[in-house]
């Protein structure tokens, strides 16, 4: 049994920034299933958006507008305005904390173009993305981790959170597994924040790390917490062919061009103003169409067809200076140097716009009126404030981690000053202990690996870039059956210390729950908006669907409700680029 005033689950950018703030007043600990600097934030390449205006004129208002329009007007506009205004200070704070940004010749933070970021409400692309070569996330993580160590934040590395302790509408702790011993540890707390990241691993082709399995979202769902806008999942246009490893949008930000088999710059037909820097949902659909219409490089329209991302005209020197990791990935996984030949890419499952619903201070919401739990917070990719609406713009996730991770941490710091510890009952760890014992008891259950592959195939084929009601209805049934099969799975390794098989089974369960919920939400939303593109409902329908979905999973059944979108600043308009 441990006791901390503030507990943070997750050591990515959101968790670490929140920990830094919470530790200013309260005894704070971070729990992470990974060694902190292995969190997925470390893989972020391209940049963090803030209207610094270092290279050309820019304003937070333009950034907020782009975020709202990029999100196809499902973005809460108050959240987007706050994001873009706070982004500037947040980036300078990172700089002051030691983050080695790439610089202009006169020493300012350099900025490059990114998809959907424009000057003057859509006129032309603007240079808004601050970056540290193509290792921006890596640098953020290192900087924040060092600061946390300096500020005496306590780290519990390789502790896996299994359950959350709820006393009515109040959160008072966590049930965790110490991975190295296999023992259960209970943590009492005044406040708990979830910053457990995304769940790209439910798809066959993804840019996401193996650890991105949606644990936090699924654990909370299991305790009756709803999830918001789960139907919106982003496919990034440029993943390495066959593998899905990300090639950052920064390549196009630096001038890279997408080409089909005829060598055409096909984005001229889909987004005449922003071209290769249109928002990701539009480019992913454009690539999909080119491939379907047999203009992919292979030309057979198959699922493994691809197109070219051409950076050869940038020259070796620029590529090595601004995109060194990408050059290395390309040499390793494609066997070519991007200075000599174009890279072979296709869309890859990338980012969850939806997640645990929160208010502007990171407090988790449990109904359509926005009522909050006490002592329960969420931030980062696992949360939904909602700043990305139906489609996130590039660089806006890193900003969200910093801006809303920081705000949630600040709120926690205030909250724990006036709060007491709850009473975690002595048997609070029993359900988790029993579940682990059952998993380790061995036996001839179904094979978790084939179940995982089947889930990834079903999601990729039916709930991917394009969707339709008939396929999703079938997929939902299949996923429902798979959830039944899942309950029979057992590990064939009974050991306690470092039992990776038990963890993988738990993670598969989380992915299955979220895949099932996502499919139900996508089936329910009868329109196309942002990343949710339905063949049977191709138009956006503001009259009926300008609202957030809230979904609960109750005894295997989905319950749905809706929440208003904040449109206090800009009236929704058709999205053209
Ligand atoms: C390849 C790639 C490149 C990207 N590039 C960019 C970019 O350039 N710009 C941008 O804005 N966005 C980018 N993104 C998106 C962005 O990086 C992520 O959305 C963001 O980093 C997520 O951060 P996070 O703090 O929410 O979670 P993460 O960094 O994913 O961290 C999650 C943490 O939760 C912990 N955790 C999870 N489950 C448990 C559990 N059960 N028990 C204990 N701990 C747990 C993990 O150990 C980890 O520490 C990129 C994403 C990818 C995949």
Coordinates of C-alpha atoms and ligand atoms in Angstrom, one line a residue:
X1 CA 0.0 0.0 0.0
X2 CA 1.3 3.4 -1.0
X3 CA 0.0 6.9 -0.5
X4 CA 0.5 10.0 -2.7
X5 CA -1.6 13.1 -3.0
X6 CA -1.5 13.2 -6.8
X7 CA -1.1 10.1 -8.9
X8 CA -0.3 10.3 -12.6
X9 CA -0.8 7.3 -14.9
X10 CA 1.4 7.6 -17.9
X11 CA 4.8 9.2 -18.5
X12 CA 4.3 10.6 -22.0
X13 CA 4.2 14.4 -22.6
X14 CA 0.8 14.8 -21.0
X15 CA 1.6 12.8 -17.8
X16 CA 5.0 14.4 -17.2
X17 CA 3.8 18.0 -17.6
X18 CA 0.9 17.3 -15.3
X19 CA 3.3 15.7 -12.8
X20 CA 5.5 18.7 -12.9
X21 CA 2.7 21.0 -12.0
X22 CA 1.0 18.8 -9.4
X23 CA 4.3 18.3 -7.6
X24 CA 4.4 22.0 -6.8
X25 CA 2.0 21.5 -3.9
X26 CA 1.4 17.8 -3.5
X27 CA 3.4 14.6 -3.0
X28 CA 3.2 13.3 -6.6
X29 CA 4.0 9.9 -8.2
X30 CA 4.0 8.8 -11.9
X31 CA 3.2 5.2 -12.7
X32 CA 4.1 3.9 -16.1
X33 CA 4.0 0.5 -17.7
X34 CA 7.0 1.5 -19.8
X35 CA 10.3 3.1 -18.7
X36 CA 9.2 6.8 -19.0
X37 CA 11.2 7.9 -22.0
X38 CA 10.0 4.9 -24.0
X39 CA 6.5 6.4 -24.1
X40 CA 5.0 7.0 -27.5
X41 CA 5.5 10.8 -27.2
X42 CA 9.2 10.0 -27.9
X43 CA 8.3 8.9 -31.4
X44 CA 6.6 12.2 -32.4
X45 CA 8.7 13.6 -35.2
X46 CA 7.4 16.6 -37.0
X47 CA 6.6 19.4 -34.6
X48 CA 4.6 21.3 -32.1
X49 CA 2.3 24.1 -33.4
X50 CA 2.3 27.6 -31.9
X51 CA 1.7 31.0 -33.6
X52 CA 5.1 32.4 -32.6
X53 CA 5.3 34.3 -35.9
X54 CA 9.1 33.9 -36.0
X55 CA 9.3 33.4 -39.7
X56 CA 6.2 35.1 -41.0
X57 CA 3.1 36.8 -39.5
X58 CA 0.9 34.5 -37.5
X59 CA -1.8 34.8 -34.8
X60 CA -3.3 32.5 -32.2
X61 CA -6.7 33.3 -33.7
X62 CA -5.7 31.9 -37.1
X63 CA -4.4 28.8 -35.3
X64 CA -7.7 28.3 -33.4
X65 CA -9.7 28.8 -36.7
X66 CA -7.5 26.2 -38.5
X67 CA -8.0 23.8 -35.6
X68 CA -11.8 24.2 -35.8
X69 CA -12.0 24.0 -39.5
X70 CA -9.6 21.0 -39.6
X71 CA -11.8 19.3 -37.0
X72 CA -14.8 19.8 -39.4
X73 CA -16.5 22.0 -36.9
X74 CA -16.9 19.3 -34.2
X75 CA -14.1 20.9 -32.3
X76 CA -15.2 22.8 -29.1
X77 CA -14.2 26.3 -30.1
X78 CA -13.5 27.5 -26.6
X79 CA -11.0 24.6 -26.2
X80 CA -9.3 25.4 -29.5
X81 CA -9.0 29.1 -28.6
X82 CA -7.5 28.3 -25.3
X83 CA -5.1 25.8 -27.0
X84 CA -3.8 28.2 -29.5
X85 CA -3.4 31.1 -27.0
X86 CA -1.6 29.0 -24.4
X87 CA 0.5 27.2 -27.0
X88 CA 2.8 30.2 -27.3
X89 CA 3.7 30.4 -23.6
X90 CA 3.9 26.6 -23.4
X91 CA 6.5 26.4 -26.2
X92 CA 8.6 29.1 -24.6
X93 CA 8.3 27.3 -21.2
X94 CA 9.7 24.2 -22.9
X95 CA 12.5 26.3 -24.4
X96 CA 13.3 27.7 -20.9
X97 CA 13.3 24.2 -19.5
X98 CA 16.0 23.3 -21.9
X99 CA 14.4 21.9 -25.1
X100 CA 16.9 22.1 -28.0
X101 CA 14.7 23.5 -30.7
X102 CA 16.0 23.9 -34.3
X103 CA 16.9 27.5 -34.8
X104 CA 16.8 30.2 -37.5
X105 CA 20.1 31.8 -38.4
X106 CA 19.5 34.6 -35.9
X107 CA 18.7 32.2 -33.1
X108 CA 14.9 32.2 -32.9
X109 CA 12.9 28.9 -32.7
X110 CA 12.6 27.8 -36.4
X111 CA 9.1 27.0 -37.8
X112 CA 7.9 24.9 -40.7
X113 CA 4.7 24.3 -42.6
X114 CA 2.3 21.5 -41.6
X115 CA -1.0 20.3 -42.9
X116 CA -4.1 22.6 -42.5
X117 CA -2.1 25.4 -40.9
X118 CA -2.8 28.6 -42.7
X119 CA -2.5 32.4 -42.6
X120 CA -5.6 34.6 -42.5
X121 CA -8.3 32.0 -42.2
X122 CA -7.3 29.7 -45.1
X123 CA -5.4 32.0 -47.5
X124 CA -2.1 30.1 -47.8
X125 CA 0.1 27.7 -45.8
X126 CA 1.9 29.3 -42.8
X127 CA 5.1 28.3 -41.0
X128 CA 3.7 27.4 -37.5
X129 CA 5.3 24.1 -36.5
X130 CA 8.2 24.5 -34.0
X131 CA 10.5 21.5 -34.2
X132 CA 13.7 19.9 -33.1
X133 CA 14.8 18.3 -36.4
X134 CA 12.5 15.3 -36.7
X135 CA 12.8 14.3 -33.1
X136 CA 10.5 16.8 -31.5
X137 CA 8.7 14.4 -29.2
X138 CA 11.9 12.8 -28.1
X139 CA 13.2 16.1 -27.0
X140 CA 10.0 17.0 -25.2
X141 CA 10.0 13.7 -23.3
X142 CA 13.7 14.1 -22.3
X143 CA 13.2 17.7 -21.2
X144 CA 10.1 17.0 -19.1
X145 CA 11.6 13.8 -17.6
X146 CA 14.7 15.6 -16.4
X147 CA 12.5 18.4 -14.9
X148 CA 10.4 15.8 -13.1
X149 CA 13.5 14.2 -11.6
X150 CA 14.8 17.6 -10.6
X151 CA 11.5 18.4 -8.9
X152 CA 11.3 15.1 -6.8
X153 CA 8.5 13.5 -8.7
X154 CA 8.6 9.8 -7.7
X155 CA 8.5 7.3 -10.5
X156 CA 7.1 3.8 -10.4
X157 CA 8.5 2.3 -13.7
X158 CA 7.0 -0.9 -15.1
X159 CA 4.0 -0.7 -12.9
X160 CA 0.9 -1.7 -14.8
X161 CA -2.4 0.0 -13.7
X162 CA -5.1 -2.7 -13.6
X163 CA -8.0 -0.9 -12.0
X164 CA -9.1 2.4 -10.5
X165 CA -10.6 2.8 -7.0
X166 CA -14.0 4.7 -7.2
X167 CA -16.1 5.7 -4.2
X168 CA -19.3 6.8 -5.9
X169 CA -18.3 9.7 -8.1
X170 CA -15.0 10.1 -6.5
X171 CA -11.6 8.6 -7.4
X172 CA -9.4 7.6 -4.5
X173 CA -6.7 5.4 -5.9
X174 CA -5.3 2.7 -8.2
X175 CA -4.8 -1.0 -8.2
X176 CA -1.5 -1.9 -10.0
X177 CA 0.7 -4.8 -10.9
X178 CA 4.4 -4.5 -10.2
X179 CA 5.6 -6.1 -13.4
X180 CA 9.0 -7.2 -12.1
X181 CA 7.5 -9.2 -9.2
X182 CA 3.9 -10.0 -10.3
X183 CA 2.6 -8.6 -7.0
X184 CA -0.3 -6.2 -6.6
X185 CA 0.3 -2.8 -5.2
X186 CA -2.5 -0.5 -4.0
X187 CA -2.0 3.3 -4.3
X188 CA -4.2 5.7 -2.3
X189 CA -4.5 9.2 -3.7
X190 CA -6.5 12.4 -3.4
X191 CA -6.5 12.8 -7.2
X192 CA -5.6 10.6 -10.1
X193 CA -4.8 11.6 -13.7
X194 CA -4.9 9.3 -16.7
X195 CA -2.5 10.1 -19.5
X196 CA -2.2 6.6 -21.0
X197 CA -2.1 7.6 -24.7
X198 CA -3.8 6.0 -27.8
X199 CA -4.8 2.7 -29.1
X200 CA -3.6 2.4 -32.7
X201 CA -2.8 -1.3 -32.1
X202 CA -6.4 -2.2 -32.9
X203 CA -5.5 -1.8 -36.6
X204 CA -3.3 -4.0 -38.7
X205 CA -1.3 -1.1 -40.2
X206 CA -0.4 1.6 -37.6
X207 CA 2.2 4.1 -36.7
X208 CA 1.6 3.4 -33.1
X209 CA 4.0 1.7 -30.6
X210 CA 3.1 -1.8 -29.3
X211 CA 2.2 -0.3 -25.9
X212 CA -0.6 1.9 -27.4
X213 CA -3.5 -0.3 -26.3
X214 CA -6.0 2.1 -24.8
X215 CA -5.6 0.7 -21.2
X216 CA -6.7 3.9 -19.4
X217 CA -9.8 4.4 -21.6
X218 CA -10.8 0.7 -21.2
X219 CA -10.2 0.6 -17.4
X220 CA -12.4 3.6 -16.9
X221 CA -15.1 2.3 -19.2
X222 CA -15.2 -0.8 -17.0
X223 CA -16.0 1.6 -14.1
X224 CA -18.9 3.2 -15.8
X225 CA -17.1 6.2 -17.4
X226 CA -18.3 7.2 -20.9
X227 CA -16.0 7.8 -23.9
X228 CA -16.5 10.8 -26.3
X229 CA -16.4 10.8 -30.1
X230 CA -14.8 7.4 -30.4
X231 CA -15.9 7.0 -34.0
X232 CA -13.3 9.6 -35.1
X233 CA -10.0 7.8 -35.8
X234 CA -7.3 9.4 -37.9
X235 CA -5.3 7.7 -40.7
X236 CA -2.0 9.5 -41.4
X237 CA -1.4 9.6 -45.1
X238 CA 2.2 8.6 -45.1
X239 CA 3.2 5.4 -43.4
X240 CA 6.0 3.2 -44.8
X241 CA 4.6 0.7 -47.2
X242 CA 3.5 -2.5 -45.6
X243 CA 4.7 -1.5 -42.1
X244 CA 2.9 1.7 -41.2
X245 CA 5.9 3.3 -39.6
X246 CA 5.4 7.0 -39.8
X247 CA 7.0 9.3 -42.3
X248 CA 6.3 12.7 -40.8
X249 CA 4.1 15.3 -42.4
X250 CA 7.2 17.5 -41.9
X251 CA 8.6 16.0 -45.1
X252 CA 5.7 17.7 -47.0
X253 CA 6.1 20.7 -44.7
X254 CA 9.7 21.0 -46.1
X255 CA 8.4 20.7 -49.7
X256 CA 7.9 17.0 -50.3
X257 CA 5.3 16.0 -52.9
X258 CA 2.9 13.1 -53.2
X259 CA 2.8 11.5 -56.7
X260 CA 0.9 8.6 -58.3
X261 CA 2.1 6.1 -60.8
X262 CA 2.0 8.6 -63.7
X263 CA 4.1 11.0 -61.6
X264 CA 1.2 13.4 -61.2
X265 CA 1.0 15.7 -58.2
X266 CA -2.6 14.3 -57.6
X267 CA -3.4 16.6 -54.7
X268 CA -3.9 19.4 -57.3
X269 CA -7.2 17.7 -58.0
X270 CA -8.4 17.3 -54.4
X271 CA -7.2 20.4 -52.6
X272 CA -6.1 23.1 -55.1
X273 CA -5.0 25.7 -52.5
X274 CA -3.2 23.6 -49.8
X275 CA -2.2 20.7 -52.1
X276 CA 0.1 18.3 -50.1
X277 CA -0.6 20.2 -47.0
X278 CA -4.3 19.7 -46.8
X279 CA -5.6 18.1 -43.6
X280 CA -4.8 14.4 -43.1
X281 CA -8.3 13.0 -43.5
X282 CA -8.6 14.6 -47.0
X283 CA -5.1 13.4 -48.1
X284 CA -5.7 9.8 -46.8
X285 CA -8.9 9.7 -48.8
X286 CA -7.2 11.1 -51.9
X287 CA -4.5 8.4 -51.7
X288 CA -7.2 5.7 -51.2
X289 CA -9.0 7.0 -54.3
X290 CA -5.8 7.1 -56.4
X291 CA -5.1 3.5 -55.5
X292 CA -8.7 2.4 -56.1
X293 CA -8.7 4.0 -59.5
X294 CA -5.5 2.1 -60.3
X295 CA -3.1 5.0 -60.2
X296 CA -1.2 3.5 -57.3
X297 CA 2.5 2.6 -58.0
X298 CA 1.7 -1.1 -58.2
X299 CA -1.5 -0.3 -60.1
X300 CA -3.6 -3.3 -59.0
X301 CA -5.8 -1.4 -56.4
X302 CA -4.8 -4.0 -53.8
X303 CA -4.7 -3.3 -50.0
X304 CA -0.9 -3.2 -50.2
X305 CA -0.7 -0.8 -53.1
X306 CA 1.0 2.6 -52.4
X307 CA 2.0 5.9 -53.8
X308 CA 5.2 7.9 -53.8
X309 CA 6.4 10.7 -51.4
X310 CA 9.0 12.5 -53.4
X311 CA 11.6 14.5 -51.5
X312 CA 14.5 14.2 -54.0
X313 CA 14.3 17.8 -55.0
X314 CA 15.0 18.9 -51.4
X315 CA 18.6 17.8 -51.7
X316 CA 20.7 15.6 -49.4
X317 CA 21.9 18.5 -47.2
X318 CA 18.5 19.7 -46.3
X319 CA 17.1 16.2 -45.7
X320 CA 20.0 15.3 -43.4
X321 CA 19.7 18.5 -41.5
X322 CA 15.9 18.7 -41.0
X323 CA 14.8 15.1 -41.4
X324 CA 17.7 12.9 -40.3
X325 CA 15.6 10.2 -38.7
X326 CA 13.3 9.9 -41.7
X327 CA 16.3 9.5 -44.0
X328 CA 17.5 6.7 -41.7
X329 CA 14.0 5.0 -41.6
X330 CA 13.9 5.1 -45.4
X331 CA 17.3 3.6 -45.8
X332 CA 16.5 0.9 -43.2
X333 CA 13.0 -0.1 -44.1
X334 CA 12.7 0.8 -47.8
X335 CA 16.4 0.4 -48.8
X336 CA 16.5 3.8 -50.5
X337 CA 17.9 7.2 -49.7
X338 CA 15.1 9.8 -49.9
X339 CA 17.6 12.2 -51.5
X340 CA 17.9 9.8 -54.5
X341 CA 14.5 8.1 -54.8
X342 CA 10.9 8.7 -53.7
X343 CA 9.6 6.9 -50.6
X344 CA 6.8 4.3 -50.9
X345 CA 4.0 5.1 -48.6
X346 CA 0.3 4.5 -47.8
X347 CA -2.1 5.6 -45.0
X348 CA -1.5 4.2 -41.5
X349 CA -3.8 4.2 -38.5
X350 CA -2.5 7.0 -36.3
X351 CA -4.5 9.0 -33.8
X352 CA -7.7 8.8 -31.7
X353 CA -9.5 12.1 -31.7
X354 CA -12.0 10.8 -29.1
X355 CA -11.4 9.6 -25.6
X356 CA -12.2 10.2 -22.0
X357 CA -14.4 13.3 -21.9
X358 CA -13.0 16.2 -19.8
X359 CA -13.6 19.9 -19.1
X360 CA -11.1 22.6 -19.8
X361 CA -9.2 21.7 -16.5
X362 CA -8.9 18.0 -17.3
X363 CA -11.6 16.9 -15.0
X364 CA -13.4 13.8 -16.3
X365 CA -17.0 14.3 -17.2
X366 CA -19.7 11.7 -16.8
X367 CA -22.9 13.0 -18.5
X368 CA -24.2 15.2 -21.3
X369 CA -24.4 18.2 -19.0
X370 CA -20.7 18.1 -18.3
X371 CA -20.9 17.1 -14.6
X372 CA -17.4 16.1 -13.4
X373 CA -16.1 13.3 -11.1
X374 CA -14.2 14.4 -8.1
X375 CA -10.4 13.7 -8.1
X376 CA -10.4 12.1 -11.5
X377 CA -8.5 13.7 -14.4
X378 CA -7.4 12.9 -18.0
X379 CA -5.1 14.5 -20.5
X380 CA -3.3 13.8 -23.7
X381 CA -4.3 11.4 -26.4
X382 CA -6.5 9.3 -24.1
X383 CA -8.6 12.3 -23.3
X384 CA -11.1 14.4 -25.3
X385 CA -11.5 18.0 -24.3
X386 CA -12.5 18.2 -27.4
X387 CA -9.9 20.2 -29.3
X388 CA -9.5 18.0 -32.4
X389 CA -13.2 17.5 -33.3
X390 CA -13.5 15.1 -36.2
X391 CA -9.9 15.3 -37.4
X392 CA -6.7 16.5 -35.7
X393 CA -4.3 18.8 -37.4
X394 CA -0.6 17.8 -37.4
X395 CA 1.4 19.3 -34.5
X396 CA -1.8 19.8 -32.4
X397 CA -1.4 16.7 -30.3
X398 CA 2.0 17.8 -28.8
X399 CA 0.4 21.2 -28.1
X400 CA -2.5 19.5 -26.4
X401 CA -0.2 17.5 -24.2
X402 CA 1.6 20.5 -23.0
X403 CA -1.3 22.9 -22.7
X404 CA -3.9 20.6 -21.3
X405 CA -1.5 18.4 -19.4
X406 CA -0.2 21.5 -17.7
X407 CA -3.8 22.8 -17.0
X408 CA -4.9 19.5 -15.5
X409 CA -1.7 19.4 -13.3
X410 CA -2.4 22.9 -12.1
X411 CA -5.9 22.1 -11.2
X412 CA -4.8 19.0 -9.3
X413 CA -2.3 21.0 -7.4
X414 CA -5.1 23.2 -6.1
X415 CA -7.5 20.4 -5.6
X416 CA -5.2 18.2 -3.4
X417 CA -4.5 21.1 -1.0
X418 CA -8.2 21.1 0.1
X419 CA -9.0 17.4 -0.3
X420 CA -8.7 14.4 2.0
X421 CA -7.6 10.8 1.2
X422 CA -10.6 8.5 0.6
X423 CA -10.9 5.1 2.3
X424 CA -9.6 2.4 -0.1
X425 CA -11.2 -0.8 1.4
X426 CA -8.7 -3.5 2.3
X427 CA -10.1 -5.9 -0.3
X428 CA -9.9 -3.3 -3.1
X429 CA -7.3 -5.3 -5.0
X430 CA -9.2 -8.6 -4.9
X431 CA -10.9 -8.6 -8.3
X432 CA -7.6 -7.8 -10.0
X433 CA -5.7 -10.4 -8.0
X434 CA -8.4 -13.0 -8.9
X435 CA -8.3 -12.1 -12.5
X436 CA -4.5 -12.5 -12.6
X437 CA -4.7 -15.8 -10.8
X438 CA -7.2 -17.0 -13.3
X439 CA -5.1 -15.9 -16.3
X440 CA -2.0 -17.6 -14.9
X441 CA -3.9 -20.9 -14.1
X442 CA -3.1 -22.2 -17.6
X443 CA -5.3 -24.5 -19.7
X444 CA -6.2 -24.9 -23.3
X445 CA -7.9 -21.6 -24.1
X446 CA -8.1 -19.9 -27.5
X447 CA -4.9 -18.4 -29.0
X448 CA -4.7 -14.7 -28.1
X449 CA -2.4 -13.9 -31.1
X450 CA -4.8 -15.1 -33.7
X451 CA -7.7 -13.2 -32.0
X452 CA -5.6 -10.1 -32.1
X453 CA -4.8 -10.5 -35.8
X454 CA -8.4 -11.1 -36.6
X455 CA -9.5 -7.9 -34.7
X456 CA -6.8 -5.9 -36.5
X457 CA -8.0 -7.2 -39.9
X458 CA -11.7 -6.6 -39.1
X459 CA -11.0 -3.0 -38.0
X460 CA -8.7 -2.2 -40.9
X461 CA -11.2 -3.5 -43.5
X462 CA -14.4 -2.3 -42.0
X463 CA -13.8 0.7 -39.7
X464 CA -10.9 2.3 -41.6
X465 CA -10.6 5.3 -44.0
X466 CA -14.0 4.6 -45.7
X467 CA -16.9 2.9 -43.9
X468 CA -20.4 1.7 -44.6
X469 CA -23.3 0.6 -42.5
X470 CA -23.5 -3.0 -43.8
X471 CA -19.8 -3.8 -43.2
X472 CA -19.8 -2.1 -39.8
X473 CA -22.9 -4.0 -38.7
X474 CA -21.2 -7.3 -39.5
X475 CA -17.9 -6.1 -37.9
X476 CA -19.8 -5.2 -34.7
X477 CA -21.3 -8.7 -34.5
X478 CA -17.9 -10.3 -35.2
X479 CA -16.3 -8.1 -32.5
X480 CA -19.1 -9.0 -30.1
X481 CA -18.4 -12.7 -30.6
X482 CA -14.6 -12.1 -30.3
X483 CA -15.2 -10.5 -26.9
X484 CA -16.9 -13.8 -25.8
X485 CA -14.1 -15.9 -27.1
X486 CA -11.7 -13.6 -25.3
X487 CA -13.1 -14.5 -21.9
X488 CA -11.8 -18.1 -22.4
X489 CA -8.2 -17.1 -23.0
X490 CA -5.5 -18.2 -20.5
X491 CA -1.8 -17.7 -20.4
X492 CA 0.3 -20.7 -20.8
X493 CA 3.1 -19.1 -18.8
X494 CA 2.2 -19.3 -15.0
X495 CA 5.2 -17.2 -13.8
X496 CA 4.8 -14.1 -11.8
X497 CA 7.9 -12.0 -12.6
X498 CA 7.9 -10.2 -16.0
X499 CA 5.0 -12.3 -17.4
X500 CA 4.6 -10.5 -20.7
X501 CA 2.0 -12.9 -21.9
X502 CA -0.4 -11.9 -19.1
X503 CA 0.0 -8.2 -20.0
X504 CA -0.6 -8.9 -23.7
X505 CA -3.8 -10.7 -22.9
X506 CA -5.0 -7.8 -20.7
X507 CA -4.1 -5.3 -23.4
X508 CA -5.9 -7.4 -26.1
X509 CA -9.0 -7.2 -23.9
X510 CA -8.8 -3.4 -23.7
X511 CA -8.4 -3.2 -27.5
X512 CA -11.4 -5.4 -28.1
X513 CA -13.6 -3.4 -25.9
X514 CA -12.6 -0.1 -27.6
X515 CA -12.8 -1.6 -31.1
X516 CA -16.4 -2.8 -30.3
X517 CA -17.3 0.6 -29.0
X518 CA -15.7 2.5 -31.9
X519 CA -17.6 0.3 -34.4
X520 CA -20.9 0.9 -32.6
X521 CA -20.3 4.7 -32.5
X522 CA -19.3 4.8 -36.2
X523 CA -22.3 2.8 -37.2
X524 CA -24.5 5.1 -35.2
X525 CA -23.2 8.3 -36.8
X526 CA -25.1 8.6 -40.1
X527 CA -23.1 11.3 -41.8
X528 CA -19.5 12.0 -43.1
X529 CA -17.4 14.4 -41.0
X530 CA -13.6 14.7 -40.8
X531 CA -12.0 11.3 -40.5
X532 CA -15.4 9.6 -40.4
X533 CA -16.2 9.0 -44.1
X534 CA -19.3 6.9 -44.8
X535 CA -20.0 5.7 -48.3
X536 CA -23.7 5.4 -47.5
X537 CA -23.9 8.9 -45.9
X538 CA -21.3 11.0 -47.9
X539 CA -22.4 14.4 -46.7
X540 CA -21.9 16.3 -43.4
X541 CA -25.2 16.7 -41.7
X542 CA -25.0 19.7 -39.3
X543 CA -28.8 19.6 -38.7
X544 CA -28.7 16.1 -37.1
X545 CA -25.1 15.4 -36.2
X546 CA -23.4 18.6 -35.0
X547 CA -23.0 17.0 -31.6
X548 CA -20.5 14.9 -29.6
X549 CA -21.2 11.2 -29.0
X550 CA -20.9 9.8 -25.5
X551 CA -20.8 6.0 -25.3
X552 CA -21.0 3.6 -22.3
X553 CA -20.3 -0.1 -22.3
X554 CA -22.8 -1.7 -19.9
X555 CA -22.9 -5.5 -19.6
X556 CA -21.8 -6.0 -23.1
X557 CA -24.3 -3.4 -24.5
X558 CA -23.6 0.0 -25.8
X559 CA -25.5 3.0 -24.5
X560 CA -25.3 6.3 -26.3
X561 CA -26.0 9.9 -25.5
X562 CA -24.9 13.3 -27.0
X563 CA -23.2 16.5 -25.8
X564 CA -23.3 20.0 -27.4
X565 CA -20.5 21.3 -29.4
X566 CA -19.2 24.8 -28.5
X567 CA -19.6 26.9 -31.7
X568 CA -19.5 30.2 -29.9
X569 CA -17.0 31.8 -32.3
X570 CA -17.3 30.6 -35.9
X571 CA -20.4 29.4 -37.6
X572 CA -19.9 26.0 -39.3
X573 CA -19.2 26.2 -43.0
X574 CA -18.4 23.7 -45.7
X575 CA -14.7 22.7 -45.6
X576 CA -12.7 23.6 -48.7
X577 CA -8.9 23.8 -49.0
Ligands
LIG1 C1 5.0 8.0 -34.8 C2 4.2 9.1 -34.3 C3 4.6 10.4 -34.6 C4 3.9 11.5 -34.1 N1 4.3 12.8 -34.4 C5 3.6 13.8 -33.9 C6 4.0 15.2 -34.1 O1 5.0 15.4 -34.8 N2 3.3 16.2 -33.6 C7 2.2 16.0 -32.9 O2 1.6 16.9 -32.4 N3 1.8 14.7 -32.6 C8 2.4 13.6 -33.1 N4 2.0 12.4 -32.8 C9 0.9 12.1 -31.8 C10 1.5 12.3 -30.4 O3 2.8 12.0 -30.4 C11 0.7 11.5 -29.4 O4 -0.7 11.7 -29.5 C12 1.1 11.9 -28.0 O5 2.5 11.8 -27.9 C13 0.5 11.0 -26.9 O6 1.1 11.4 -25.7 P1 0.4 11.0 -24.3 O7 1.2 11.7 -23.2 O8 -1.0 11.2 -24.3 O9 0.7 9.4 -24.2 P2 2.0 8.5 -24.6 O10 3.2 9.3 -24.9 O11 1.5 7.5 -25.5 O12 2.3 7.8 -23.2 C14 1.4 6.9 -22.6 C15 1.9 6.5 -21.2 O13 0.9 5.8 -20.6 C16 1.5 4.7 -19.9 N5 0.5 3.6 -19.7 C17 -0.4 3.2 -20.7 N6 -1.2 2.2 -20.1 C18 -0.7 2.0 -18.9 C19 -1.1 1.2 -17.8 N7 -2.1 0.3 -17.9 N8 -0.4 1.3 -16.6 C20 0.6 2.1 -16.5 N9 1.0 3.0 -17.4 C21 0.3 2.9 -18.6 C22 2.7 4.3 -20.8 O14 3.7 3.6 -20.1 C23 3.2 5.7 -21.3 O15 4.1 6.2 -20.3 C24 2.7 11.3 -33.3 C25 2.4 10.0 -33.0 C26 3.1 8.9 -33.5 C27 2.6 7.5 -33.1

